[in-house]
mmCIF file of C-alpha atoms in Angstrom:
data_model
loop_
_atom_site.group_PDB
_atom_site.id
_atom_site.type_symbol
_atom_site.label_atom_id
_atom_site.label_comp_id
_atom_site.label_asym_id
_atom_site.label_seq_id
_atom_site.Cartn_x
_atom_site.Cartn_y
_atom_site.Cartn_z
ATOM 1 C CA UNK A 1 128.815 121.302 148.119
ATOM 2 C CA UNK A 2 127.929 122.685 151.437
ATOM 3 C CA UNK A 3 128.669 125.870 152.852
ATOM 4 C CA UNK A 4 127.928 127.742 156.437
ATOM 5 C CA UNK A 5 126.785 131.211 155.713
ATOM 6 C CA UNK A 6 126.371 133.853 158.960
ATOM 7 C CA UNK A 7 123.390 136.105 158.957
ATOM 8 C CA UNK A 8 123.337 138.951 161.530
ATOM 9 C CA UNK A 9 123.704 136.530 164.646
ATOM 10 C CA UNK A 10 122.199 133.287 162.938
ATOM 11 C CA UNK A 11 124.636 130.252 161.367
ATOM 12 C CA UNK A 12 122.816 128.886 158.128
ATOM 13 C CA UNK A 13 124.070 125.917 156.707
ATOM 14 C CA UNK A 14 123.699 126.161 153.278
ATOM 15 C CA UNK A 15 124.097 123.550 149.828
ATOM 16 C CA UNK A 16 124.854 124.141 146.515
ATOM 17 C CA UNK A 17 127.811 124.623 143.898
ATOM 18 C CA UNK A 18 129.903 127.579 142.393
ATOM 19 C CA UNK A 19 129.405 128.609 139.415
ATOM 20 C CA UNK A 20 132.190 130.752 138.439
ATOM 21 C CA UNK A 21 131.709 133.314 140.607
ATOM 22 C CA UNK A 22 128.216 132.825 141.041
ATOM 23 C CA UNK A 23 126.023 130.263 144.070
ATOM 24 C CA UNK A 24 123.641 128.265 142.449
ATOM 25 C CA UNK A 25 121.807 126.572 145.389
ATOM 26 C CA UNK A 26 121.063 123.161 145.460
ATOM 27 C CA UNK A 27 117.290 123.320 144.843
ATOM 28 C CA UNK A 28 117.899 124.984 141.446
ATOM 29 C CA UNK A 29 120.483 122.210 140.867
ATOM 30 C CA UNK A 30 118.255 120.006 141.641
ATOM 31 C CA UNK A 31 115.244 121.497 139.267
ATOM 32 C CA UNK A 32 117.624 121.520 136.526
ATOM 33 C CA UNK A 33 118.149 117.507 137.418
ATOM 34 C CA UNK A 34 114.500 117.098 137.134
ATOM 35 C CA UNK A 35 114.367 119.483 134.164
ATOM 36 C CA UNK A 36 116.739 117.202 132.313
ATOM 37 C CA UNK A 37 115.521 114.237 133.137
ATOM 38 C CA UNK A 38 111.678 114.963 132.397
ATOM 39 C CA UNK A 39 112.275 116.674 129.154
ATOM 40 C CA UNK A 40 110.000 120.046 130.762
ATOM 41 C CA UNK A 41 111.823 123.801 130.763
ATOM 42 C CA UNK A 42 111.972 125.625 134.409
ATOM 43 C CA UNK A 43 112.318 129.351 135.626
ATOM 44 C CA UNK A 44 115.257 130.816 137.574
ATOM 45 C CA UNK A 45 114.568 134.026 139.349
ATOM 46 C CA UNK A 46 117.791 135.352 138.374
ATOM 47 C CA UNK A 47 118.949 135.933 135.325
ATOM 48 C CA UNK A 48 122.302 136.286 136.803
ATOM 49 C CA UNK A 49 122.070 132.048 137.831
ATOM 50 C CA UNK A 50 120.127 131.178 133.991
ATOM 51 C CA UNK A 51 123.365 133.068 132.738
ATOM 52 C CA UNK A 52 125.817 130.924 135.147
ATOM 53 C CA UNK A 53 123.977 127.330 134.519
ATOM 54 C CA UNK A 54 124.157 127.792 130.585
ATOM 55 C CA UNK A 55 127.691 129.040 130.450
ATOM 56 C CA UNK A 56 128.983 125.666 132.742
ATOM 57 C CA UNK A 57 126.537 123.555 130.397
ATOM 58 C CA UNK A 58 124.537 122.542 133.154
ATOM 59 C CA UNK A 59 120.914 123.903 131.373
ATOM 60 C CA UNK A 60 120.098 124.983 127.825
ATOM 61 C CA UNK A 61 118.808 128.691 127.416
ATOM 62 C CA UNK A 62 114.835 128.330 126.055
ATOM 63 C CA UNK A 63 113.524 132.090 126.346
ATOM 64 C CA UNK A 64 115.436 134.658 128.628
ATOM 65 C CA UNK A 65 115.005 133.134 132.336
ATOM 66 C CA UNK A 66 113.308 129.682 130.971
ATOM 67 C CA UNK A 67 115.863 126.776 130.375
ATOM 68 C CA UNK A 68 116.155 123.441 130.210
ATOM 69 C CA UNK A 69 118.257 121.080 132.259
ATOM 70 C CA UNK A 70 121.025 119.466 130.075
ATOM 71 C CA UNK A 71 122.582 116.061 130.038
ATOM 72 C CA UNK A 72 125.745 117.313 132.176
ATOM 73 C CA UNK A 73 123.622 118.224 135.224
ATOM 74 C CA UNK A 74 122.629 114.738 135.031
ATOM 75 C CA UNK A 75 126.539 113.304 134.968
ATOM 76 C CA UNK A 76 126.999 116.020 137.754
ATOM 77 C CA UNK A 77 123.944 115.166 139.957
ATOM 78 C CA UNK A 78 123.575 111.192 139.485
ATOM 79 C CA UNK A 79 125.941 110.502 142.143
ATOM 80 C CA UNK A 80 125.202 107.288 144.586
ATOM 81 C CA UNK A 81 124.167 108.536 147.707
ATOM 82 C CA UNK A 82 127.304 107.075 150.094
ATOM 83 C CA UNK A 83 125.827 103.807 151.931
ATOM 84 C CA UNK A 84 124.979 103.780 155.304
ATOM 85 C CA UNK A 85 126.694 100.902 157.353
ATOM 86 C CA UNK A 86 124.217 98.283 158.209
ATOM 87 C CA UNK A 87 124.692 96.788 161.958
ATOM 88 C CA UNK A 88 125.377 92.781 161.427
ATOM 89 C CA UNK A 89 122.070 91.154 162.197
ATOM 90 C CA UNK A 90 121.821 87.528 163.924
ATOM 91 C CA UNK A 91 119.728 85.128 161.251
ATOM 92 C CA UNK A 92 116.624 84.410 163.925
ATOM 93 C CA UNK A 93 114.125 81.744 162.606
ATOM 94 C CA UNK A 94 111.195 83.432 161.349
ATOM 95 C CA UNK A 95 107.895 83.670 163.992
ATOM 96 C CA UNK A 96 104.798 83.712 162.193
ATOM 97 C CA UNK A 97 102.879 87.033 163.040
ATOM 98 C CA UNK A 98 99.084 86.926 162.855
ATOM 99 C CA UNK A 99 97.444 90.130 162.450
ATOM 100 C CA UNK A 100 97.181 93.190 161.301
ATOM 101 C CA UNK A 101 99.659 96.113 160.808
ATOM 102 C CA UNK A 102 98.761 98.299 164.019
ATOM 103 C CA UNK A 103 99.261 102.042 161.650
ATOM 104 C CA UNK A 104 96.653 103.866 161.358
ATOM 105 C CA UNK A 105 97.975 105.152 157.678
ATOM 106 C CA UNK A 106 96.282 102.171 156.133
ATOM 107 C CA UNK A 107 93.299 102.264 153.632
ATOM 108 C CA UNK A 108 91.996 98.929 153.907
ATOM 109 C CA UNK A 109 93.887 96.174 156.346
ATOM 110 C CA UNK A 110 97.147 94.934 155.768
ATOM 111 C CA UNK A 111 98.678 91.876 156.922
ATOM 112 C CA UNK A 112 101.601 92.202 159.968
ATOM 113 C CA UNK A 113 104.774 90.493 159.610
ATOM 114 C CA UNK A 114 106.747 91.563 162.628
ATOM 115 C CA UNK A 115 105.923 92.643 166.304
ATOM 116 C CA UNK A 116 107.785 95.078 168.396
ATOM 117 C CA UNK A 117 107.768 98.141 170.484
ATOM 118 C CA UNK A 118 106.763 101.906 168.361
ATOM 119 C CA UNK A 119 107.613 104.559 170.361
ATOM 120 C CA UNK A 120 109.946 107.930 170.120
ATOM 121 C CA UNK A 121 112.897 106.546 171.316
ATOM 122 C CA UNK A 122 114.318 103.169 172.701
ATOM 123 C CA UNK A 123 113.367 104.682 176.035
ATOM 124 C CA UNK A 124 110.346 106.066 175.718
ATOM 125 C CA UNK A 125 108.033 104.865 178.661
ATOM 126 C CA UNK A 126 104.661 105.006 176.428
ATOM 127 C CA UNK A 127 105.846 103.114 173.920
ATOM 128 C CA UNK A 128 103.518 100.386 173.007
ATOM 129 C CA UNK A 129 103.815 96.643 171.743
ATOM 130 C CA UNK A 130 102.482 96.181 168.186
ATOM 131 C CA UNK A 131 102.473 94.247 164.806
ATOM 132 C CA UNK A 132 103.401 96.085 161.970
ATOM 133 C CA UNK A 133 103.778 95.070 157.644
ATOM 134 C CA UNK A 134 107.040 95.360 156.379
ATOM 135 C CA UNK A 135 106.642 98.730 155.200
ATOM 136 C CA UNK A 136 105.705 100.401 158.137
ATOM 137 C CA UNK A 137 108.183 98.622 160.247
ATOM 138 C CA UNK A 138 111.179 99.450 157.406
ATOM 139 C CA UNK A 139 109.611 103.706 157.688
ATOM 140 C CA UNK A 140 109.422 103.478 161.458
ATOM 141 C CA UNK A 141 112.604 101.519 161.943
ATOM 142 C CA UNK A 142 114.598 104.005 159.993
ATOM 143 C CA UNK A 143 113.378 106.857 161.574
ATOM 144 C CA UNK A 144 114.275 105.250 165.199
ATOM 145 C CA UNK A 145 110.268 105.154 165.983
ATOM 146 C CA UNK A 146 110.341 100.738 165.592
ATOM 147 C CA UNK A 147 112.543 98.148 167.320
ATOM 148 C CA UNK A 148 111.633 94.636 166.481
ATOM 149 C CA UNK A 149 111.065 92.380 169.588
#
């Protein structure tokens, strides 16, 4: 579903699906999902893509440009995401954390539950030693920002 397109000098990478012979991009794919599942009707700017997602079945034609997403873009689109590997863990005994998480994203306080180093990388010389609640350390730690100690 992904595509490299060249632009003067610049190399796009690009997602979506043919359609015949027409590109629906991934976005409008992906309204049409939404479309579908939510029961609302959505605007394509071209009439030339409205007329390419109703003849595959993948929307219903409301009013000229305005359609709604049909049941086959949800076959189509509700695939599972493939799983990312997860790297075997040793089973530590659990170390009480007192506290509070150290983020600052926090309305009112929230409990820690684990303590470890938040910093840009596993390098990173200002990284800093902190306690953080499960969901923080889970956002951090899967955007390589959180190592548990």
């Amino acid at each position: 579903m992904s595509s490299t397109v060249t632009m003067a000098t610049r190399t796009v990478e690009v997602s979506g699906a043919w359609a015949g012979g027409t590109w629906i991009d991934a976005a409008v794919l992906a309204h049409a999902h939404r479309s579908a599942r939510g029961g609302f009707d959505f605007t394509v700017r071209s009439a030339e893509v409205a007329d390419a997602l109703v003849a595959h079945g993948l929307a219903s034609r409301v009013d000229g440009r305005t359609l709604r997403g049909s049941a086959t873009v949800v076959d189509v689109c509700d695939v599972a995401p493939p799983r990312r590997p997860q790297p075997e863990q040793t089973v530590q005994a659990a170390r009480e954390v007192r506290g509070w998480c150290s983020s600052t994203h926090h309305v009112e306080p929230v409990r820690a539950v684990v303590e470890g180093r938040r910093g840009r990388s596993a390098e990173d010389p200002w990284a800093e030693d902190v306690r953080l609640c499960g969901r923080c350390a889970d956002l951090l730690g899967d955007a390589g920002f959180f190592q548990v100690a």
